[in-house]
PDB file of C-alpha atoms and ligand atoms in Angstrom:
ATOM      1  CA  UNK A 280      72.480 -32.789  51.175  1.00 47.00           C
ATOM      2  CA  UNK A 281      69.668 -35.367  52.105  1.00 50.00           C
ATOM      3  CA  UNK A 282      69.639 -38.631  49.692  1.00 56.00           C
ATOM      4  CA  UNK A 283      66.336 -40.900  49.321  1.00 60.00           C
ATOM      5  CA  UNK A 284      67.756 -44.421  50.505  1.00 62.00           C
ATOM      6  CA  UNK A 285      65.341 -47.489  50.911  1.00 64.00           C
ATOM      7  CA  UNK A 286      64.909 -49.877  54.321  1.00 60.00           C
ATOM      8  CA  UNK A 287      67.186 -52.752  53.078  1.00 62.00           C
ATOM      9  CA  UNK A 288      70.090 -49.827  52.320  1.00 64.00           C
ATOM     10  CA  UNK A 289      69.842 -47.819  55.414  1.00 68.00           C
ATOM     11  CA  UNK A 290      69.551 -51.630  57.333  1.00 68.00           C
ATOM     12  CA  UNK A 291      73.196 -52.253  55.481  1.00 65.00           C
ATOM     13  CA  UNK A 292      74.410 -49.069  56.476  1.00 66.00           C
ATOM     14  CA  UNK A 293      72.734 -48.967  60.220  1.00 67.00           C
ATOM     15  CA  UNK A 294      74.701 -52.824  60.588  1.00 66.00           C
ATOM     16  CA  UNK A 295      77.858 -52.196  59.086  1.00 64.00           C
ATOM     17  CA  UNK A 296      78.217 -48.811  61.392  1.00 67.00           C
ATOM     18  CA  UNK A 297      77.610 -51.467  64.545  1.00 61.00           C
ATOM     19  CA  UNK A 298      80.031 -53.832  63.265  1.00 59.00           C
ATOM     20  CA  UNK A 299      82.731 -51.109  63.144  1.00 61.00           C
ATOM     21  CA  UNK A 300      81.850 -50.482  67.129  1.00 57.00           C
ATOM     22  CA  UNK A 301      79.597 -47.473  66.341  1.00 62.00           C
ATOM     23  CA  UNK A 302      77.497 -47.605  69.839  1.00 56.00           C
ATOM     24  CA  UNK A 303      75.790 -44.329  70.361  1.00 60.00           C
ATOM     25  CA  UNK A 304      74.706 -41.200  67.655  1.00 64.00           C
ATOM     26  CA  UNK A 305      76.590 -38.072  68.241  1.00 62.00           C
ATOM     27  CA  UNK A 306      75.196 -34.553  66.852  1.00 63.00           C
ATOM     28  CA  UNK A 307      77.600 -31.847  66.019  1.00 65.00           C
ATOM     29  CA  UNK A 308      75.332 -29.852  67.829  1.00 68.00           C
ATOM     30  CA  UNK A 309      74.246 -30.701  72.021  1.00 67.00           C
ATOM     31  CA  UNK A 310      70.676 -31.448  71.807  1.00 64.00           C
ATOM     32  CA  UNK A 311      68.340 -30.601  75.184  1.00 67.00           C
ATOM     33  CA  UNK A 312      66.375 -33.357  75.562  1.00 63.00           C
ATOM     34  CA  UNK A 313      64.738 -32.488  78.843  1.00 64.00           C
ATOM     35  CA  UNK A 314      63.315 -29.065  76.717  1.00 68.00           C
ATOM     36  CA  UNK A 315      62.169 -31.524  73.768  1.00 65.00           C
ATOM     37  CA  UNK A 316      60.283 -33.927  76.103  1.00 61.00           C
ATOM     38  CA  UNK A 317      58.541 -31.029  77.722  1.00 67.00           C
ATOM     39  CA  UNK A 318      57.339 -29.060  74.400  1.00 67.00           C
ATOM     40  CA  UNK A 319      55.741 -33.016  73.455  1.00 62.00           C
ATOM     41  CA  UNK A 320      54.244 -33.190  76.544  1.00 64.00           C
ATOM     42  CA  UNK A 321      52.806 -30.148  75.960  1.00 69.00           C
ATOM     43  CA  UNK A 322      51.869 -30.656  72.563  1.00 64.00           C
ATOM     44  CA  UNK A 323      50.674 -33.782  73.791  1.00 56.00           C
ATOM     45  CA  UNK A 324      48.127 -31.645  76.236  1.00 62.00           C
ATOM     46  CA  UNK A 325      46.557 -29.498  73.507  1.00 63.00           C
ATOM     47  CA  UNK A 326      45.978 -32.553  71.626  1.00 55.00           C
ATOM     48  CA  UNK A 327      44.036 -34.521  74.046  1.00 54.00           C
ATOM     49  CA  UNK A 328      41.744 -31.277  75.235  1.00 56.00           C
ATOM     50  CA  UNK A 329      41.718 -30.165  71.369  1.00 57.00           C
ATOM     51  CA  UNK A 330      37.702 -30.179  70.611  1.00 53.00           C
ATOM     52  CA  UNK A 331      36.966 -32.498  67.732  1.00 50.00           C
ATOM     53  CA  UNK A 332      34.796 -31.565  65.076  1.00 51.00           C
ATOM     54  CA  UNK A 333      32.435 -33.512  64.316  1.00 48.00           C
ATOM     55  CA  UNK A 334      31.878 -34.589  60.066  1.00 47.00           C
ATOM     56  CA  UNK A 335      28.850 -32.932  58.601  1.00 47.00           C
ATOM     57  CA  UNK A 336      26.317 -35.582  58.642  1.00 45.00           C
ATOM     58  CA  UNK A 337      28.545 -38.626  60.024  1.00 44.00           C
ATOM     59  CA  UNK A 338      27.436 -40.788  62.311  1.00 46.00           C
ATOM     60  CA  UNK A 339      29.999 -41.488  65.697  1.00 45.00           C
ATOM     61  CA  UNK A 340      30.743 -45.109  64.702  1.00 43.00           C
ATOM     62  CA  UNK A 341      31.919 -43.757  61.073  1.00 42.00           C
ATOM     63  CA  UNK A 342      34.432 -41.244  62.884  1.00 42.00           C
ATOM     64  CA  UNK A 343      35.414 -44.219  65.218  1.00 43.00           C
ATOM     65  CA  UNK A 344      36.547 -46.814  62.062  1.00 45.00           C
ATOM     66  CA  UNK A 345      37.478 -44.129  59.867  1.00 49.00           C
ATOM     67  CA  UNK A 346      40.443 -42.803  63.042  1.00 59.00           C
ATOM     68  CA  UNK A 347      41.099 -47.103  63.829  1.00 70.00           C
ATOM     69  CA  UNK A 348      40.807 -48.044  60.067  1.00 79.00           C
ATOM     70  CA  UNK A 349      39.586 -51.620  59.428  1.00 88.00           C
ATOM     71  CA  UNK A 350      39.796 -54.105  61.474  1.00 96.00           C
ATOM     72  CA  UNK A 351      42.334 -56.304  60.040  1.00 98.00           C
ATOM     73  CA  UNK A 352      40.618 -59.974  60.389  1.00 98.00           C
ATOM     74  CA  UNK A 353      37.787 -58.597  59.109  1.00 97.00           C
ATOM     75  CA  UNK A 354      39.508 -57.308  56.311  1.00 97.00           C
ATOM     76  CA  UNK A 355      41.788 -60.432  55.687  1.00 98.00           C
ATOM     77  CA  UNK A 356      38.325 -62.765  55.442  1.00 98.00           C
ATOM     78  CA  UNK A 357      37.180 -60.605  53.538  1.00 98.00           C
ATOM     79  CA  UNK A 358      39.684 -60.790  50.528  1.00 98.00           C
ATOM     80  CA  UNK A 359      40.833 -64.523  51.339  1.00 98.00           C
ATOM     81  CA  UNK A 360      37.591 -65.014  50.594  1.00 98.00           C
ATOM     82  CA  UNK A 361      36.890 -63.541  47.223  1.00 98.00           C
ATOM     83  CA  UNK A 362      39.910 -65.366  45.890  1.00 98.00           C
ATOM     84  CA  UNK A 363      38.507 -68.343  43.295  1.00 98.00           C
ATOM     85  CA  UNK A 364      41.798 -70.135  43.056  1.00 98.00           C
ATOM     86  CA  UNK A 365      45.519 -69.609  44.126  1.00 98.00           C
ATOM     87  CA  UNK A 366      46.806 -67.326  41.708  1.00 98.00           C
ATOM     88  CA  UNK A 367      43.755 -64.714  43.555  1.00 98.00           C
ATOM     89  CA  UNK A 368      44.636 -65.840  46.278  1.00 98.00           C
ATOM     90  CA  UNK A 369      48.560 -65.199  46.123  1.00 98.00           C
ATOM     91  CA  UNK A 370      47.708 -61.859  44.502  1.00 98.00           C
ATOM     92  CA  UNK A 371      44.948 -61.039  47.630  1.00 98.00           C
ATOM     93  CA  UNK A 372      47.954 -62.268  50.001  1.00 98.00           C
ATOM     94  CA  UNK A 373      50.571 -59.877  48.524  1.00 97.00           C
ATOM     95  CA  UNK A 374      48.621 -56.924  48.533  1.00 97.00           C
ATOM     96  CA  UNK A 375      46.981 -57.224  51.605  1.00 98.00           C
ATOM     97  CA  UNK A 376      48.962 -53.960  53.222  1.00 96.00           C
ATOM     98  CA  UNK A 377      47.865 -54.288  57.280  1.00 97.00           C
ATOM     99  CA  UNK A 378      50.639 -56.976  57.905  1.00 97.00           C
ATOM    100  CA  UNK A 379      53.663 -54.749  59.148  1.00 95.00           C
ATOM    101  CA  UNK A 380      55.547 -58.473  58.245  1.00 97.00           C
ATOM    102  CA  UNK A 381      54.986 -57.009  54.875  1.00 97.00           C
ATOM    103  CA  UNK A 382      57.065 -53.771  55.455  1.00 95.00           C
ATOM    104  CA  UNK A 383      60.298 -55.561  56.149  1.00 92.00           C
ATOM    105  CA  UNK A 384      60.119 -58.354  53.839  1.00 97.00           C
ATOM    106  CA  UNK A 385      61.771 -58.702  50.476  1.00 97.00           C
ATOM    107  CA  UNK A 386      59.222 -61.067  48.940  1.00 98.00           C
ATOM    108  CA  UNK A 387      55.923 -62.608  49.632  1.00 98.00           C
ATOM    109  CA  UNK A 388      56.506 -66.213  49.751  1.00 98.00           C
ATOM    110  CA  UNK A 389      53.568 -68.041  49.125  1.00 98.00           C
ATOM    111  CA  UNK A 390      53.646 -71.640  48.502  1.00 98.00           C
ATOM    112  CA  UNK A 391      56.203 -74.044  46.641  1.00 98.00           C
ATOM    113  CA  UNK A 392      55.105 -77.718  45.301  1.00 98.00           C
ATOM    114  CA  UNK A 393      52.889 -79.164  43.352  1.00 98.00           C
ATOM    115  CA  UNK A 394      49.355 -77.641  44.080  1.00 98.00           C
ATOM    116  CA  UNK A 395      47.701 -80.725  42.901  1.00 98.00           C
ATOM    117  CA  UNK A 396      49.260 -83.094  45.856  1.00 98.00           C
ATOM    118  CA  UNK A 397      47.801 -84.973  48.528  1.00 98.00           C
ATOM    119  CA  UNK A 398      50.092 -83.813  50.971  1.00 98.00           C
ATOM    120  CA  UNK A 399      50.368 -80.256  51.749  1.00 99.00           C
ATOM    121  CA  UNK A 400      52.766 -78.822  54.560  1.00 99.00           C
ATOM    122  CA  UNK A 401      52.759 -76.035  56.752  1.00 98.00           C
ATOM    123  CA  UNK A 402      55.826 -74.440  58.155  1.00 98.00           C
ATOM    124  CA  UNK A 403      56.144 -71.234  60.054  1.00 98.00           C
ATOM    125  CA  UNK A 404      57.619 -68.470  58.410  1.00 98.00           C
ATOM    126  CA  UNK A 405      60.541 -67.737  55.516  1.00 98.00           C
ATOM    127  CA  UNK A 406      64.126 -67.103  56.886  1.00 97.00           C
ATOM    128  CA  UNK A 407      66.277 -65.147  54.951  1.00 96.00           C
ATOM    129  CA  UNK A 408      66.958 -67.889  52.301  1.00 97.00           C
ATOM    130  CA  UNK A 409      62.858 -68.100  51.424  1.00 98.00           C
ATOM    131  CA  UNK A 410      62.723 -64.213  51.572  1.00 97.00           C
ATOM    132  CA  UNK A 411      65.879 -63.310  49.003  1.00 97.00           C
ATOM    133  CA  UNK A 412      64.482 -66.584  47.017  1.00 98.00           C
ATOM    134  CA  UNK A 413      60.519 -65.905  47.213  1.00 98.00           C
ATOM    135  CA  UNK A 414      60.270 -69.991  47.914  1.00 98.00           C
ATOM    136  CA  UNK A 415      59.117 -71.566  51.180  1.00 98.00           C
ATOM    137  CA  UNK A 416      61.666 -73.905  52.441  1.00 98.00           C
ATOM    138  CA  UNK A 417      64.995 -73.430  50.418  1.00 98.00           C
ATOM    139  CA  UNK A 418      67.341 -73.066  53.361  1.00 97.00           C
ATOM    140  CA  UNK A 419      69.066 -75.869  55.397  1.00 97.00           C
ATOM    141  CA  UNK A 420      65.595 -76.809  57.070  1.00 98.00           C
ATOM    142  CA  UNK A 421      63.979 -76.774  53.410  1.00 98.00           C
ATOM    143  CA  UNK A 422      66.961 -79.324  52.136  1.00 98.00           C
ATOM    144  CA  UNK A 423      66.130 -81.561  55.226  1.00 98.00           C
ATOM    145  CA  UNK A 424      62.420 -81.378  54.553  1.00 98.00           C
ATOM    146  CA  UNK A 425      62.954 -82.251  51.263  1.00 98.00           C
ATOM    147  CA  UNK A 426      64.868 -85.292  51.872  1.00 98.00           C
ATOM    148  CA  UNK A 427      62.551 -86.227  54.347  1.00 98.00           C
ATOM    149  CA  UNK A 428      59.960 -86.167  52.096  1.00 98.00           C
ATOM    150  CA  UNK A 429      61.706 -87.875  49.788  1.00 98.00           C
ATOM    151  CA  UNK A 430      62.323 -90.890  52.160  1.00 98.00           C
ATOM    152  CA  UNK A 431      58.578 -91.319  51.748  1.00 98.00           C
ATOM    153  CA  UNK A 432      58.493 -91.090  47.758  1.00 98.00           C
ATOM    154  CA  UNK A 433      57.407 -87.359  47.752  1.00 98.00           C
ATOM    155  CA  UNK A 434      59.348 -84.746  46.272  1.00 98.00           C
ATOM    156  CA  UNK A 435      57.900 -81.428  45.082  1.00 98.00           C
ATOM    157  CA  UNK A 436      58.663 -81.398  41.576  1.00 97.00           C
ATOM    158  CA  UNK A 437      56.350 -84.329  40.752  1.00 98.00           C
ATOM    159  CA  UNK A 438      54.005 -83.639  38.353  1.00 98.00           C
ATOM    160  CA  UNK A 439      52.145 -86.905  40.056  1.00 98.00           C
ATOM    161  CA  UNK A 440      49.401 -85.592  42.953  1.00 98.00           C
ATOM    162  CA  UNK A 441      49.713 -89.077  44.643  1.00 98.00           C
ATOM    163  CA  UNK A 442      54.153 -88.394  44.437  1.00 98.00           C
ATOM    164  CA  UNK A 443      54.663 -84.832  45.779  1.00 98.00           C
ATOM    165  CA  UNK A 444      54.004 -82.478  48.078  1.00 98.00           C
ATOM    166  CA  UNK A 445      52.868 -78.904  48.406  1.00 98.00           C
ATOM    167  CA  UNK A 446      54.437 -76.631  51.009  1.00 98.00           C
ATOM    168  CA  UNK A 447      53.603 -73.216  52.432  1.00 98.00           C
ATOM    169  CA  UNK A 448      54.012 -71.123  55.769  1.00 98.00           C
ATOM    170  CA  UNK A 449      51.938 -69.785  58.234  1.00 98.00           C
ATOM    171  CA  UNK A 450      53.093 -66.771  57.444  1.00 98.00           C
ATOM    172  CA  UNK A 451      53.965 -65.250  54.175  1.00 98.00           C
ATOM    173  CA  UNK A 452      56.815 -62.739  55.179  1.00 98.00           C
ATOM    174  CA  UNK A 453      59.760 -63.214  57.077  1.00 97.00           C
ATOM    175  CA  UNK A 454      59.523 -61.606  60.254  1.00 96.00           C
ATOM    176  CA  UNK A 455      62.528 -59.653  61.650  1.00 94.00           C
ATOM    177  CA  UNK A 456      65.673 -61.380  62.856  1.00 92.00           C
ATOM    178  CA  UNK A 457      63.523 -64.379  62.590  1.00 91.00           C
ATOM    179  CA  UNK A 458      61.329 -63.562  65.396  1.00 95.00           C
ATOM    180  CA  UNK A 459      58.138 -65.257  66.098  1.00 95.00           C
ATOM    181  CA  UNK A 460      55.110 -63.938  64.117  1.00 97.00           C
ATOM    182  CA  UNK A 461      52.870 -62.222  67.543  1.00 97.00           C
ATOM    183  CA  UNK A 462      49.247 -63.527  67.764  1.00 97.00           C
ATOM    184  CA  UNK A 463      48.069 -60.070  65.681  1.00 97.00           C
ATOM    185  CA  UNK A 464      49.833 -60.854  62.806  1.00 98.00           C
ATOM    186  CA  UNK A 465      48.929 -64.544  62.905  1.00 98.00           C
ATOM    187  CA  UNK A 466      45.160 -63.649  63.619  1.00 98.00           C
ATOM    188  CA  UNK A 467      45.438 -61.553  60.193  1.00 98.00           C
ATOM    189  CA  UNK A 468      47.168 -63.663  58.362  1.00 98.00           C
ATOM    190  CA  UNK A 469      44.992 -66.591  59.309  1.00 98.00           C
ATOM    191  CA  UNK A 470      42.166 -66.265  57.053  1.00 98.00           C
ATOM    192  CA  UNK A 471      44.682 -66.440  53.998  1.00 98.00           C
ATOM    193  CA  UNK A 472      45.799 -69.979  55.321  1.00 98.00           C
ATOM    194  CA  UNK A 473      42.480 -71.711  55.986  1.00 98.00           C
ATOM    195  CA  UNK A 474      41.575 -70.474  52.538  1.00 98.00           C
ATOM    196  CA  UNK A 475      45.207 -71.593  50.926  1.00 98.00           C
ATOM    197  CA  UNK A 476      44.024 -74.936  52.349  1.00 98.00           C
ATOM    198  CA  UNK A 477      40.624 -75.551  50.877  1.00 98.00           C
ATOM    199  CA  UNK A 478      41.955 -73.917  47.402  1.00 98.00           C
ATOM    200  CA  UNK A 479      44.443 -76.666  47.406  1.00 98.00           C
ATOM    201  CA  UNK A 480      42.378 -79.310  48.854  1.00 98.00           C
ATOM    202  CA  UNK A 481      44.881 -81.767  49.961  1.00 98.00           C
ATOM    203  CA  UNK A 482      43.810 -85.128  51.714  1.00 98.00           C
ATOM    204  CA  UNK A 483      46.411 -84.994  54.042  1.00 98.00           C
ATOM    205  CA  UNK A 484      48.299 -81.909  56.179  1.00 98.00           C
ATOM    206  CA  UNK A 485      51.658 -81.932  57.670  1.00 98.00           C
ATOM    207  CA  UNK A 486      51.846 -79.147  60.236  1.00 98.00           C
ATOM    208  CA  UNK A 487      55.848 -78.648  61.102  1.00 98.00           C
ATOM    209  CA  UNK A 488      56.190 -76.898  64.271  1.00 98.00           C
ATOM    210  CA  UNK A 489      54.706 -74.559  66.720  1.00 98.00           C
ATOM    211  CA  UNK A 490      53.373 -71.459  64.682  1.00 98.00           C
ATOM    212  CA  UNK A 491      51.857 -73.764  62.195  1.00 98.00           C
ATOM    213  CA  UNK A 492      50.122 -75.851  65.303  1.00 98.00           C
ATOM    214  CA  UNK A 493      49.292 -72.648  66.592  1.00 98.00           C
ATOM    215  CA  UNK A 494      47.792 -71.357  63.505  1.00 98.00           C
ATOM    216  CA  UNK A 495      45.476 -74.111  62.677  1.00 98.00           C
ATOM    217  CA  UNK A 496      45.114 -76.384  66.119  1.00 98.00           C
ATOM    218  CA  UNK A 497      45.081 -73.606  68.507  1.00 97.00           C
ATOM    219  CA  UNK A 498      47.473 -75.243  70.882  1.00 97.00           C
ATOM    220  CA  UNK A 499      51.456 -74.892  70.991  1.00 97.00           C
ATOM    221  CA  UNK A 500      53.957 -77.662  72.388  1.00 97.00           C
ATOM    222  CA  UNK A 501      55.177 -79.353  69.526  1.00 98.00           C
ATOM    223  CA  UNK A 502      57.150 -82.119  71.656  1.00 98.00           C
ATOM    224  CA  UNK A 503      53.964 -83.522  73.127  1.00 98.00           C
ATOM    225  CA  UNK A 504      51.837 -82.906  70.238  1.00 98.00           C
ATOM    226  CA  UNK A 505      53.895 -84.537  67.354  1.00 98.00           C
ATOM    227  CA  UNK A 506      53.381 -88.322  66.170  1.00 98.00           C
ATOM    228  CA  UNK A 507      49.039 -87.954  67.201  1.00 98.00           C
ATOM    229  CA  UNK A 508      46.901 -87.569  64.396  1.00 98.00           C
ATOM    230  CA  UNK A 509      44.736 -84.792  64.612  1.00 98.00           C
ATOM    231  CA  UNK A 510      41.615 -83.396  62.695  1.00 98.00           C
ATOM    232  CA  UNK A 511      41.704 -79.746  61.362  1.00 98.00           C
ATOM    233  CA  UNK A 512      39.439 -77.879  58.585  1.00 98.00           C
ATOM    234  CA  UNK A 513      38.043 -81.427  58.231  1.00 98.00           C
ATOM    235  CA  UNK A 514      41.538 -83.151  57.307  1.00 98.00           C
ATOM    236  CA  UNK A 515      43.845 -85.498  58.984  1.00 98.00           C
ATOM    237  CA  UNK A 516      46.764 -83.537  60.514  1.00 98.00           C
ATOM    238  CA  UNK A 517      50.210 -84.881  61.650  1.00 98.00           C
ATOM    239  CA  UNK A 518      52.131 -82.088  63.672  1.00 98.00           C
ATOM    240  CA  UNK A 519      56.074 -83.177  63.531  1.00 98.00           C
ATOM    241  CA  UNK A 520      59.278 -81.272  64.807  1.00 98.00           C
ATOM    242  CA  UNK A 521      60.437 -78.653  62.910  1.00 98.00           C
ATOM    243  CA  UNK A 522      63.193 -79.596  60.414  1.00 98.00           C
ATOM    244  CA  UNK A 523      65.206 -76.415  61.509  1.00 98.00           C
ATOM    245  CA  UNK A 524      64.728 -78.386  65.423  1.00 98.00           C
ATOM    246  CA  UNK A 525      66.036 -81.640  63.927  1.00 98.00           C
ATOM    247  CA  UNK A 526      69.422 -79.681  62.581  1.00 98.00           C
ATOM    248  CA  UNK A 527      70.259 -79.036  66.040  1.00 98.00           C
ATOM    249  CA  UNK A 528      68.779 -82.195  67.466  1.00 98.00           C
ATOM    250  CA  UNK A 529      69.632 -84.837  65.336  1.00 98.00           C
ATOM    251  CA  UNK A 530      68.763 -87.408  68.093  1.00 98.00           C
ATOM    252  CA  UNK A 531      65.043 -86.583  67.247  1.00 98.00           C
ATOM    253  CA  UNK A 532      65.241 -87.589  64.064  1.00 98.00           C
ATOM    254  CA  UNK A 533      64.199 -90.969  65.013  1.00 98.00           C
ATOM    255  CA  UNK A 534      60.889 -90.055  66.404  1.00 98.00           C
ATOM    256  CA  UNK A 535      60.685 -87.743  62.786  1.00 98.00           C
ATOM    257  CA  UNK A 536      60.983 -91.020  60.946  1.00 98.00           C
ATOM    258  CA  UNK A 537      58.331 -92.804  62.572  1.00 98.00           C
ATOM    259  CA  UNK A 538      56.136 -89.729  61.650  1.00 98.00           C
ATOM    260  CA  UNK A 539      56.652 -89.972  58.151  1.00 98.00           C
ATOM    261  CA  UNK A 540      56.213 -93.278  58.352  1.00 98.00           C
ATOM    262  CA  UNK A 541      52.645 -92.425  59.687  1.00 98.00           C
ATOM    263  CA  UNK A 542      52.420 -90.234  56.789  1.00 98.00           C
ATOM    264  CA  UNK A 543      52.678 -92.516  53.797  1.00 98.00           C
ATOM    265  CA  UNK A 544      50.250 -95.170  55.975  1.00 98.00           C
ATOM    266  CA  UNK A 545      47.796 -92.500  55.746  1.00 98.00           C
ATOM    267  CA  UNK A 546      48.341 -91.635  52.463  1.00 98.00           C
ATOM    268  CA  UNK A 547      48.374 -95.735  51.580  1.00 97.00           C
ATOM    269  CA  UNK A 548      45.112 -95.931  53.076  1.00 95.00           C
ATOM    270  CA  UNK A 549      46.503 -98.363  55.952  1.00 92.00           C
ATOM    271  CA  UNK A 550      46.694 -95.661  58.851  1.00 82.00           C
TER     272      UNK A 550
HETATM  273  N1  URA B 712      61.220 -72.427  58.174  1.00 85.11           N
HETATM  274  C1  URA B 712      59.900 -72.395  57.885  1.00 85.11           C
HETATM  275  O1  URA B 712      59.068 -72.684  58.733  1.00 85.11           O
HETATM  276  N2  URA B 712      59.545 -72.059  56.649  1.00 85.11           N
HETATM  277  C2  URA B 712      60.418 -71.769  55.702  1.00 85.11           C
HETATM  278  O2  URA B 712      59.993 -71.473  54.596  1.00 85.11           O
HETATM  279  C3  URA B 712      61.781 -71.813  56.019  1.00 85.11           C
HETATM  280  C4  URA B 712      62.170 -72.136  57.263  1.00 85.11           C
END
């Protein structure tokens, strides 16, 4: 009897076998795996001296993107672009199917906040709290940032652009066992950001981290860069250490503070 199960089940199942010790797949039947591996390599052979026939009346660069499909950037500009306002934008995001983030994820988190706010943040990427929630930020790091925030007189539920924050990631799905998005995915998923940004139009950005640095600075070492202003998409941008680095270094915190501090200067007018 086969029986249609989805990724999260067969995930479930695949852990809960390991946590019982399960270590290795047994067949009631031996399989010969030195036969398999030669009938691929030989399938392998015809393929690769198999003549190709050409398409009546298409051109050799057709055949070429038609076998690669779209180039993904391309593709991602493309539709980031044609969104007028969020709502496109989170719609263009959430169907945009060459992300294989997108295959694993639960939900498409796209931004949290008041859209209206000065202050917009950029994290990395939802964890398993933002991905069962569909919320950026909603974990342990999200309560931190939060409460940082709100040690400057932002919070996100304010209705008030000049009192709250908006906050999204650099990448929309959560990536698997909350591994690093690669530079593909980010170089896809790139165009959506830079237009989440000037959709929102804040005055100020908070970039939290390395991906997000990455993402929008080009550069990575969040230790050095952290507490400098820097200019990106025409904005003032503060990179600061990741609230998630501040749970297990609390003795950072300090140098956090005085970032936030440089924060609400900026968004006083005085820094
Ligand atoms: N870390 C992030 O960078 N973003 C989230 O949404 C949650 C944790």
């Amino acid at each position: 009897m086969t029986m249609a199960i989805d990724w999260h089940l067969a995930r479930a199942l695949l852990e809960w076998q390991v946590e019982l010790g399960v270590s290795d797949a047994v067949l009631a039947e031996p399989v010969d795996r030195f036969a398999r591996a030669e009938a691929m390599m030989e399938m392998a052979a015809d393929l690769a001296t198999a003549p190709v026939a050409p398409l009546p009346g298409a051109a050799q660069p057709a055949i070429q993107s038609a076998v690669q499909g779209p180039d993904p950037v391309a593709e991602a500009t493309r539709l980031a672009g044609a969104a007028r306002d969020l709502p496109a934008l989170a719609e263009a995001l959430q169907d945009f199917a060459h992300c294989e983030l997108r295959r694993g994820a639960r939900n498409c988190v796209f931004a949290d906040g008041n859209p209206d706010a000065r202050l917009m943040i950029i994290g990395e990427g939802p964890g398993a709290d933002e991905d069962r929630q569909g919320r950026p930020f909603v974990g342990k790091a999200g309560q931190l940032l939060d409460q940082m925030f709100a040690a400057i007189g932002l919070s996100r539920t304010s209705p008030d652009p000049a009192a709250s924050f908006y906050v999204t990631n650099t990448v929309p799905w959560r990536p698997p066992a909350n591994r690093e998005p690669t530079p593909e995915e980010l170089a896809m998923l790139r165009p959506f950001l830079l237009r989440h940004i000037e959709l929102a139009a804040p005055d100020v950005l908070v970039l939290v981290g390395n991906v997000a640095c990455d993402a929008l600075l080009g550069q990575r070492g969040i230790l050095r860069l952290r507490g400098t202003w820097v200019q990106t998409r025409g904005l003032p941008a503060m990179p600061m250490t990741h609230p998630a680095y501040l749970l297990r270094n609390p003795e950072a915190k300090r140098e956090a503070w005085a970032d936030l501090l440089a924060v609400r200067a900026r968004l006083d007018g005085r820094g």
